Short mmCIF file of C-alpha atoms in Angstrom, two decimals:
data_model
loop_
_atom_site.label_atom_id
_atom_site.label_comp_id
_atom_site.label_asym_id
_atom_site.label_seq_id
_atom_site.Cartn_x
_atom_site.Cartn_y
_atom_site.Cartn_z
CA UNK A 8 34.64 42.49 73.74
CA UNK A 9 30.93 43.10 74.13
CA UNK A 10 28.97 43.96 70.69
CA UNK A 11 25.98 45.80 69.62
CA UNK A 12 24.11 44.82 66.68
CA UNK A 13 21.25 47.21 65.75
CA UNK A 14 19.39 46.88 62.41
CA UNK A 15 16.90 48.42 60.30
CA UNK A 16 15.78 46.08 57.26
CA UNK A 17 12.81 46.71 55.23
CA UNK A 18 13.02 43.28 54.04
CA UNK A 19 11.41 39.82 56.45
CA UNK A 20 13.06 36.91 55.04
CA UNK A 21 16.71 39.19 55.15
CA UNK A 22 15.75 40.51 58.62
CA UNK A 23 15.34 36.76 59.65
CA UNK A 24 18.67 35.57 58.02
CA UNK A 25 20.50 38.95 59.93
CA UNK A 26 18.90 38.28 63.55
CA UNK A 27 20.03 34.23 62.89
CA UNK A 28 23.16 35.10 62.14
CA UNK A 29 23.55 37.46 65.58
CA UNK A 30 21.86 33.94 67.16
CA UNK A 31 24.62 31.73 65.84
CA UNK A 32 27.30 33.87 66.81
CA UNK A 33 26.08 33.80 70.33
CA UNK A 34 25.04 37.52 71.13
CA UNK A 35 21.35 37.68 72.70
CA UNK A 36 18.43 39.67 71.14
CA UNK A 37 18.16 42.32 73.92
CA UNK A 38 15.22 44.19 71.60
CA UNK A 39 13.14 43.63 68.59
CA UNK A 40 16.16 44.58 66.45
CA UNK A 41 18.97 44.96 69.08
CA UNK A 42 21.56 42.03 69.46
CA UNK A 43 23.95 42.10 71.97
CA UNK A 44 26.93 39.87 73.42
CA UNK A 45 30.47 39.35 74.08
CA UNK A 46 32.37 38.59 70.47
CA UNK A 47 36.33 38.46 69.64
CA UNK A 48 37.53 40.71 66.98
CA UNK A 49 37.58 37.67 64.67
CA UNK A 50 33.78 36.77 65.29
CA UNK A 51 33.08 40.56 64.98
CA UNK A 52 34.92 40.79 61.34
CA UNK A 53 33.13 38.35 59.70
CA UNK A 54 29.67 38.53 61.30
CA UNK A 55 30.29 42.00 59.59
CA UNK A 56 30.90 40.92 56.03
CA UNK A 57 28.24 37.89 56.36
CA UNK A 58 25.61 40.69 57.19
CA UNK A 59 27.35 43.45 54.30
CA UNK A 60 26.30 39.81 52.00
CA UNK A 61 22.79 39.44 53.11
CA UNK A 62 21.42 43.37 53.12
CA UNK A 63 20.54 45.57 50.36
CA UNK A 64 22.85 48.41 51.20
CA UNK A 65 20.73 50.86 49.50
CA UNK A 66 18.02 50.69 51.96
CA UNK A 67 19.07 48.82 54.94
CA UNK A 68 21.34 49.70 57.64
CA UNK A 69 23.25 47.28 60.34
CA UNK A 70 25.59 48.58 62.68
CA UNK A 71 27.74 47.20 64.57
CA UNK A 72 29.03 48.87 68.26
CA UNK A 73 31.68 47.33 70.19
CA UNK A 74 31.55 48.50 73.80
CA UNK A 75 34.70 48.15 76.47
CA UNK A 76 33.73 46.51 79.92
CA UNK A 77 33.66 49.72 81.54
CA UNK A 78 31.36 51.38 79.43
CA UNK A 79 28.84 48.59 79.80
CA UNK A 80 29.32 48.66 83.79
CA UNK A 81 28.08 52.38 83.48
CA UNK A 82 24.89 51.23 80.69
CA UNK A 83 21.27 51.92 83.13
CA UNK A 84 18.72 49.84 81.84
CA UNK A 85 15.29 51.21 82.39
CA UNK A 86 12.15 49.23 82.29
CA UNK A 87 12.48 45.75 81.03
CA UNK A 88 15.75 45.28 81.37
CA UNK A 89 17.79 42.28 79.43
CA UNK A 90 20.44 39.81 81.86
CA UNK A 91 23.32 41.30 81.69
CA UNK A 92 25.44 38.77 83.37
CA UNK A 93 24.11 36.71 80.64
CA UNK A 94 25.23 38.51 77.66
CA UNK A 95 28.40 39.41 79.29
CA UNK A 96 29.31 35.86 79.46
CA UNK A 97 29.67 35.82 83.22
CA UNK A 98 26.95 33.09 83.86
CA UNK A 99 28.78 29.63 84.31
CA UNK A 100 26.55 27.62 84.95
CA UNK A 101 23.43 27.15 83.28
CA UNK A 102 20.49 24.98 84.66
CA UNK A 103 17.40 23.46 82.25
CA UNK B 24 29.01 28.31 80.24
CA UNK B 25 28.17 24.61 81.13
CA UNK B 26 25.10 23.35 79.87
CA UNK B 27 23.31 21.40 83.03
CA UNK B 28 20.06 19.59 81.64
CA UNK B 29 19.04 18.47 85.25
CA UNK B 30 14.64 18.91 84.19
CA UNK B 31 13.53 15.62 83.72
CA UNK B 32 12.41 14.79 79.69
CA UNK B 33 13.84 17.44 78.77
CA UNK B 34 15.12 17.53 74.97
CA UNK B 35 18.00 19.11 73.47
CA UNK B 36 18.33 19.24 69.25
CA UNK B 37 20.47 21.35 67.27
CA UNK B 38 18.91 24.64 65.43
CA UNK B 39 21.05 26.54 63.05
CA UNK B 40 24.28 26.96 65.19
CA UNK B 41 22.71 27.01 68.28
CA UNK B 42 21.85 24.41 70.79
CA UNK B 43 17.98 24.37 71.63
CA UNK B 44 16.94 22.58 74.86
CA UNK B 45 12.97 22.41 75.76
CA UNK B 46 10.80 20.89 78.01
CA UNK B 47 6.89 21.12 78.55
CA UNK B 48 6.94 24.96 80.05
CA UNK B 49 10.21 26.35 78.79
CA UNK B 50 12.65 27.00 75.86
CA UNK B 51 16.17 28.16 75.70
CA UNK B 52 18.06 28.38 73.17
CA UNK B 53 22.55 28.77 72.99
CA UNK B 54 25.10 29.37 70.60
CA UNK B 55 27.81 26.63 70.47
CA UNK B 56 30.42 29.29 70.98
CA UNK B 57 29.43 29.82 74.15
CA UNK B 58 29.13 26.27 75.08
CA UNK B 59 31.90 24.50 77.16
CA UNK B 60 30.58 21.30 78.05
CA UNK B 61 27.06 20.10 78.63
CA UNK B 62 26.27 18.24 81.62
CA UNK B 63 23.22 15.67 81.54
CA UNK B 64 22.18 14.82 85.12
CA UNK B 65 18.67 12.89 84.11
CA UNK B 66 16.36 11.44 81.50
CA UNK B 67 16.67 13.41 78.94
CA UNK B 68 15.84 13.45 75.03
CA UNK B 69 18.94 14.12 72.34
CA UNK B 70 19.18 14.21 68.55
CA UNK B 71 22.20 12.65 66.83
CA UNK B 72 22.33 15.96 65.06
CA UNK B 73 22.94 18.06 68.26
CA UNK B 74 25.47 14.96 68.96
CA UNK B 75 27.54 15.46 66.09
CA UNK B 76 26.74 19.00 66.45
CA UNK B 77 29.23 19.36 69.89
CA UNK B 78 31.41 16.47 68.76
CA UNK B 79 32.51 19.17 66.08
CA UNK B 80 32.45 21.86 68.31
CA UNK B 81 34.78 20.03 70.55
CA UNK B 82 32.06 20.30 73.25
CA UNK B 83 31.50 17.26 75.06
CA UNK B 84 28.52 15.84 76.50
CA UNK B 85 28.67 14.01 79.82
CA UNK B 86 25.78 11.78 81.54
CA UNK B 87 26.19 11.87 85.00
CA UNK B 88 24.52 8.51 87.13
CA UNK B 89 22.25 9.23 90.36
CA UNK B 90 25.79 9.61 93.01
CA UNK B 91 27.09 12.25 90.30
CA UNK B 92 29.39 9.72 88.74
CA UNK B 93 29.80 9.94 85.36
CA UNK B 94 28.76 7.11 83.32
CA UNK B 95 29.35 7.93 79.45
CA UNK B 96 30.95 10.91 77.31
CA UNK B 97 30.34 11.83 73.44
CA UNK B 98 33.54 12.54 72.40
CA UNK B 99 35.29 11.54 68.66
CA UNK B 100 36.76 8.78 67.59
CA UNK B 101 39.85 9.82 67.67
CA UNK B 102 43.19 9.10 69.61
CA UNK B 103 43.78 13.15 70.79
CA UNK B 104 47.38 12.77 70.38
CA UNK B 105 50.62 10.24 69.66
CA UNK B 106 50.85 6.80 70.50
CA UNK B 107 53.92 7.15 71.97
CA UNK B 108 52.88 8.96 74.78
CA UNK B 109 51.16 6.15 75.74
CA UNK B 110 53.92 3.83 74.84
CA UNK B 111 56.16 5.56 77.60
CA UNK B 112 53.37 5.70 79.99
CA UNK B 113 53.20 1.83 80.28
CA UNK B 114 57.36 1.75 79.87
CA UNK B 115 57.54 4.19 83.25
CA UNK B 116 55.04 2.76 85.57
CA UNK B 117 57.40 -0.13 86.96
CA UNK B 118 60.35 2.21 87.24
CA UNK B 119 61.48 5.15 89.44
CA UNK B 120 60.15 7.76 87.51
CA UNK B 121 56.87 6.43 87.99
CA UNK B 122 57.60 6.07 91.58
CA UNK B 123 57.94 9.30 91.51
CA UNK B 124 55.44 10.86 89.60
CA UNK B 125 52.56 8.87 91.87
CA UNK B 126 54.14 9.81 95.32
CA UNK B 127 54.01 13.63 93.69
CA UNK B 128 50.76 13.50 93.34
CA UNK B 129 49.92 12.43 96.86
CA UNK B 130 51.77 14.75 98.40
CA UNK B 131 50.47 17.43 96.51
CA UNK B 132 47.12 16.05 98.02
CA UNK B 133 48.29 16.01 101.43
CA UNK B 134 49.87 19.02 101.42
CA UNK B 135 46.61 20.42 100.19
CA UNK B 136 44.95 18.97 103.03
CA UNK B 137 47.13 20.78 105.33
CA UNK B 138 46.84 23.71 103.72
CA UNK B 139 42.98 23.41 104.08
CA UNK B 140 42.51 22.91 107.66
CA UNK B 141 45.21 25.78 108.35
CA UNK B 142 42.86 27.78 106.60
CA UNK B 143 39.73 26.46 108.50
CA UNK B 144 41.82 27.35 111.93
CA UNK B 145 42.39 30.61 111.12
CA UNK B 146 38.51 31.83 111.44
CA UNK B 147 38.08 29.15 114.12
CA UNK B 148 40.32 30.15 117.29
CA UNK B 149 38.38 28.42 119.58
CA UNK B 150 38.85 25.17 117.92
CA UNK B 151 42.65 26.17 117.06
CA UNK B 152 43.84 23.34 119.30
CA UNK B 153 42.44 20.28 118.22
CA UNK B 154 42.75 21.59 114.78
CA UNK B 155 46.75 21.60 115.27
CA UNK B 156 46.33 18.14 116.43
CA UNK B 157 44.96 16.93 113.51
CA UNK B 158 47.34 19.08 111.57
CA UNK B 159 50.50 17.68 113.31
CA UNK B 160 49.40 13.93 112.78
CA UNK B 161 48.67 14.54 108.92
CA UNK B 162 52.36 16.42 108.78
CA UNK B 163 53.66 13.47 110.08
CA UNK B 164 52.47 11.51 107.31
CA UNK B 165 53.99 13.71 104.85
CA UNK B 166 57.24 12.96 106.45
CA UNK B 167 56.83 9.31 106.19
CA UNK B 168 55.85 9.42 102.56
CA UNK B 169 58.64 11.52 101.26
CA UNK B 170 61.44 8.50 102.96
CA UNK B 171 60.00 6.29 101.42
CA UNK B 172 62.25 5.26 97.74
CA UNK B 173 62.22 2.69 95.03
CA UNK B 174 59.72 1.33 92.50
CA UNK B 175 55.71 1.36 92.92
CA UNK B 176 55.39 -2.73 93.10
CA UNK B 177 56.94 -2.26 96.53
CA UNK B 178 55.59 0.94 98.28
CA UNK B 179 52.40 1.06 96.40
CA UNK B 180 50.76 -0.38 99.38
CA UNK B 181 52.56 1.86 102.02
CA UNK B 182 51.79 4.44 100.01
CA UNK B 183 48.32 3.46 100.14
CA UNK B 184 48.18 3.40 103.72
CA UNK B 185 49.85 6.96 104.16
CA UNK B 186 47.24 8.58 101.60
CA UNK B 187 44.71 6.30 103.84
CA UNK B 188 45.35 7.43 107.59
CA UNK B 189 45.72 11.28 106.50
CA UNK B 190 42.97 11.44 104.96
CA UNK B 191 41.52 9.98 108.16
CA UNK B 192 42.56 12.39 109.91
CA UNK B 193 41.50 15.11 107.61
CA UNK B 194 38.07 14.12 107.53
CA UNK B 195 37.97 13.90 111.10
CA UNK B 196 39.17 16.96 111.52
CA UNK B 197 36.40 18.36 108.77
CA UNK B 198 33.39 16.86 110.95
CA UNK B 199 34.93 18.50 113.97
CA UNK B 200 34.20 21.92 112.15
CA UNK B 201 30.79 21.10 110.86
CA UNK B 202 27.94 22.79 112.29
CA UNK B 203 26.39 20.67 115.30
CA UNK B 204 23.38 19.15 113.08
CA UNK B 205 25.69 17.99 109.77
CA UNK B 206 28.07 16.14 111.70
CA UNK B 207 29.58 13.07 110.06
CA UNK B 208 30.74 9.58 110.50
CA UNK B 209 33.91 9.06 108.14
CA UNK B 210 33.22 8.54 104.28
CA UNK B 211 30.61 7.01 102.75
CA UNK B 212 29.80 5.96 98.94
CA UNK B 213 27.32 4.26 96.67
CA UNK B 214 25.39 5.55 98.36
CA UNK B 215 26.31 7.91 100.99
CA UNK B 216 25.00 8.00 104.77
CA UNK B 217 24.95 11.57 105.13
CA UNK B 218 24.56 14.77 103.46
CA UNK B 219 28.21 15.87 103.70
CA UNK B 220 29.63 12.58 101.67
CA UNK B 221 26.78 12.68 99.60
CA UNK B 222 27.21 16.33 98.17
CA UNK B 223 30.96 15.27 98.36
CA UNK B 224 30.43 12.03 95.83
CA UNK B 225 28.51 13.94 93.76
CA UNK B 226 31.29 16.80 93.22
CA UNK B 227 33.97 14.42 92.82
CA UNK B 228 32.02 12.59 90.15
CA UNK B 229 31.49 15.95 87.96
CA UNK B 230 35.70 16.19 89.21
CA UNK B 231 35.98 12.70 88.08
CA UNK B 232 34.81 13.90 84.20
CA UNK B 233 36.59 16.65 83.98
CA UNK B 234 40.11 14.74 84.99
CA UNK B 235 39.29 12.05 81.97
CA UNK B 236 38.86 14.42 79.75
CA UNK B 237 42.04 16.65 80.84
CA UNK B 238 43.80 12.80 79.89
CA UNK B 239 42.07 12.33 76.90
CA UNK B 240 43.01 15.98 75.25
CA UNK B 241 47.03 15.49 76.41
CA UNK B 242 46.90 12.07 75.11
CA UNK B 243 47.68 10.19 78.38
CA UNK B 244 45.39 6.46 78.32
CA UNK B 245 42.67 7.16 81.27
CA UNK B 246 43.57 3.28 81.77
CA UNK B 247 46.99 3.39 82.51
CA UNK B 248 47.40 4.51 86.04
CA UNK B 249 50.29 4.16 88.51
CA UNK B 250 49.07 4.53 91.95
CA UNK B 251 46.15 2.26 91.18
CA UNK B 252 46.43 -0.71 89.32
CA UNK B 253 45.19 -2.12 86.62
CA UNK B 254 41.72 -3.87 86.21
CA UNK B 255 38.46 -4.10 84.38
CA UNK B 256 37.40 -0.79 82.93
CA UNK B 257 39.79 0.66 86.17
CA UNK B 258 40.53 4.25 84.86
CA UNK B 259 43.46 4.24 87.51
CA UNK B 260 45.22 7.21 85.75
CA UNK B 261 41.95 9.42 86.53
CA UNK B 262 41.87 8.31 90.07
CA UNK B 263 45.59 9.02 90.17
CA UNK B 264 45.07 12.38 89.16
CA UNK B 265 42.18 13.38 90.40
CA UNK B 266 43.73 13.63 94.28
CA UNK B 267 45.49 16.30 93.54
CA UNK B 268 42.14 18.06 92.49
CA UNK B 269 39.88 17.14 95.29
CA UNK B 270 40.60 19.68 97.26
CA UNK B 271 38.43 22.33 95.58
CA UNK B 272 35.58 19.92 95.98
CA UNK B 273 36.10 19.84 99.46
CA UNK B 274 36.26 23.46 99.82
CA UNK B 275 33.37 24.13 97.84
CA UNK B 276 31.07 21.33 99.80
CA UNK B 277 32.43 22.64 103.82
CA UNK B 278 31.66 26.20 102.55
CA UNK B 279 28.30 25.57 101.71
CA UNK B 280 27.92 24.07 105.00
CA UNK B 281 29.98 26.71 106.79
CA UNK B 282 27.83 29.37 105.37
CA UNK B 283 24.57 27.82 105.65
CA UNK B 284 23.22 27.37 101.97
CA UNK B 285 22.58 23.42 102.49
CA UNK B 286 18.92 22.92 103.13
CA UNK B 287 17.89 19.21 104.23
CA UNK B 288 14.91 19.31 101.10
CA UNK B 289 18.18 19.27 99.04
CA UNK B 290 18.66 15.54 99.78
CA UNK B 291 16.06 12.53 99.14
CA UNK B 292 15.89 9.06 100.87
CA UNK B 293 16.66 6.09 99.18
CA UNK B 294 17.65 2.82 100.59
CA UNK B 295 20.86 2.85 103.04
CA UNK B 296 20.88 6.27 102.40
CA UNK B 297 20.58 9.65 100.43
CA UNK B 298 20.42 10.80 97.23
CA UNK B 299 21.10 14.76 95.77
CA UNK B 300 18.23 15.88 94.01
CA UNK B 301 17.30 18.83 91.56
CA UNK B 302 17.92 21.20 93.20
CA UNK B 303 21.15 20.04 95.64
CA UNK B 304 22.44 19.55 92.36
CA UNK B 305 21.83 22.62 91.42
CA UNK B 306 23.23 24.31 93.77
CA UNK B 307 26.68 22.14 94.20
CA UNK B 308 27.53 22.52 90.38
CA UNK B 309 26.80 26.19 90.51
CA UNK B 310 29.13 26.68 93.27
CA UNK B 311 31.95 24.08 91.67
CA UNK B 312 31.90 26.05 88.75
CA UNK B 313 31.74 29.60 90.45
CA UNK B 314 35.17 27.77 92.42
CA UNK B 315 37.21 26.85 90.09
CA UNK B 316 36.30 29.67 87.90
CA UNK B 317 38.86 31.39 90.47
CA UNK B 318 42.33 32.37 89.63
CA UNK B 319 45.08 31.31 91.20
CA UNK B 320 49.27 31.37 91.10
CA UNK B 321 50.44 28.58 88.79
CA UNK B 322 53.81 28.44 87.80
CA UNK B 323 54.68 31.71 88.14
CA UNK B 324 51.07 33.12 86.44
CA UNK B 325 47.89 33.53 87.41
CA UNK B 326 45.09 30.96 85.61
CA UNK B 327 41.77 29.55 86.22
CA UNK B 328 41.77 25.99 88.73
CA UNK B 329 39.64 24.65 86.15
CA UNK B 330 42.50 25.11 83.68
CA UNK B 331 45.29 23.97 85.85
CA UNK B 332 44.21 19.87 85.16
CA UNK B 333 44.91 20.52 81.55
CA UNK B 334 48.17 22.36 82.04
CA UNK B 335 49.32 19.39 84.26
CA UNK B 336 47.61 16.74 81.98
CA UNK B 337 50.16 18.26 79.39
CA UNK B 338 53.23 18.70 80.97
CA UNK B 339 52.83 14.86 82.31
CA UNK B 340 52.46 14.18 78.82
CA UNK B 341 55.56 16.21 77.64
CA UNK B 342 57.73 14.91 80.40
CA UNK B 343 56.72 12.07 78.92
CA UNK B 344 57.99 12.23 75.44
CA UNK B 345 60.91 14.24 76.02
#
């Protein structure tokens, strides 16, 4: 199921590690602090509790959206847009 | 998604979990869970790390030579599956079950064939005639090939020569289709004449890769074929198999023809004949991909072609073992 990740950390170093960790796990930075890609529940569970590790829950927040396909069919982007065939996983094939 | 490094010096390392490929002008960066396979059609630059990297992610890498034909795969050292399995493969090949297995498979081909041009006639009325012809003669194979009985040693060359003349006639009847200006002479390889055979080698090549590794995950030896027999680095069970699969590179290739998306700058001279370049490659592993990324009835459910190797691969194996 597609994901959200949105942050909001004061720190830079734990920032990094949280927006490496959304890397890893495949989702695609869509804005400064907005990750987003197509995760199982499994993936989704623990990229949860690595982030709960990394933050300092006092100040920081991450959540963490999970969005059904037809939701995401209905999403307008505005401006500069992200690819969202990409980060729904429906391009097969890609060329470098 | 399948990785295609087709950009000349291009150079592909492993960062954190991701895969990170760059050349002069552009970076791109993956995760490894969303890697199948990546596909290396040129020169290109790899670390060991991003090597053992995909080996552990069960992703494997596959260098593809000039025609499309793959020449090498990183895969692990290990067997895949029992012994046995290839134990019985050997024990079979000389007997009737063997026999039957191969002849199977090429009917499943043929009848694929068949199925093809029937679907070719249907938006072609005006060409519905000749089209039965061709239709009628490869039906008549069929019917020779399924009287035929006993062990491979004997009818492997009949065999042989039915697979040969229908797919004589299927090609045939394929060039009779084409538009006017890609009209084609029979089959051609190493390298092909024309652009038809060579976007056609080239398909059945990436094909060719994905059959050997369907083998290697069931645990079937690549090297132990029945149709085909044995030689020198001969992976006969792949070139068993792979008729069966052909098809959807041949229905991929006269599409792109049918609905005009070949361009000639696709294609590049070399000696005796042509070569597929950046971007004809491009464009034919796109549209594999995009075709057998389709769904279709298998055994009562519906699954992806691309999956339907490794569900036979398997149940070869089982049958196998059981």
């Amino acid at each position: 199921m597609l994901v959200w990740v949105i942050y909001d950390i004061a720190d830079d170093p734990i920032r990094k590690k949280v927006s490496d960790k959304c890397k890893n796990y495949g989702l695609y930075r869509v804005q400064k602090s907005v990750f987003l890609g197509d995760l199982n529940a499994n993936q989704r569970d623990s990229l949860a509790i690595e982030c709960e590790d990394l933050i300092d829950p006092e100040v920081d927040s991450v959540y963490i959206f999970p969005m059904d396909d037809e939701s995401f069919r209905k999403v307008k982007l505005i401006g500069q847009a992200f690819d969202k065939e990409l980060v729904s996983d429906e391009v097969l094939t890609t060329f470098f | 998604m399948q990785l295609v490094i087709n950009s000349r010096g291009s150079y592909l390392k492993k960062q954190q979990n991701c895969f990170l490929v760059k050349n002069e002008d552009k970076v791109f960066e993956v995760s490894a869970n969303k890697v199948e396979s990546i596909l290396i059609t040129t020169s290109a630059t790899i670390t060991t790390d991003a090597i053992k990297f995909a080996v552990e992610n069960n992703i494997d890498i596959v260098f593809l030579d000039h025609f499309g034909d793959p020449y090498g795969r990183v895969w692990h050292s290990k067997l895949g599956s029992t012994v046995l399995i290839r134990r019985k493969q050997l024990e079979i090949a000389n007997k009737e079950q063997g026999f039957k297995l191969a002849r199977g498979w090429i009917e499943i081909k043929i009848n694929n064939q068949i199925e093809f041009l029937k679907d070719l006639k249907k938006n072609r009325p005006e060409k519905r005639e000749e089209m039965d012809e061709y239709i009628t003669n490869i039906n008549t194979m069929i019917h020779k090939l399924l009287e035929l009985d006993g062990v491979l040693d004997e009818a492997r060359g009949t065999i042989m020569g039915i697979e040969g003349m229908s797919s004589r006639h299927y090609f045939n009847a394929l060039s009779y289709i084409m538009p006017e200006k890609w009209k084609f002479e029979g089959r051609s390889r190493n390298p092909a004449v024309d652009e038809f055979n060579c976007l056609l080698n080239y398909g059945y090549g990436v094909l060719y890769s994905m059959v050997e590794k369907a083998c290697i995950l069931s645990g079937l030896d690549p090297y132990v074929g029945f149709m085909h027999t044995d030689n020198y680095n001969k992976k006969s069970l792949v070139f068993d198999l792979i008729e069966m699969y052909r098809i959807h590179v041949d229905r991929t290739v006269v599409n792109l023809f049918s609905k005009r998306k070949v361009k000639e700058e696709y294609f590049d001279k070399i000696p005796n004949g042509l070569s597929l370049n950046k971007e004809g490659k491009a464009l034919l592993i796109q549209s594999l991909n995009e075709a057998l990324d389709q769904s279709i009835g298998y055994h009562g459910r519906n699954i992806k072609i691309r999956n339907t190797i490794q569900y036979d691969c398997h149940k070869i194996a089982n049958e196998l073992i059981k």
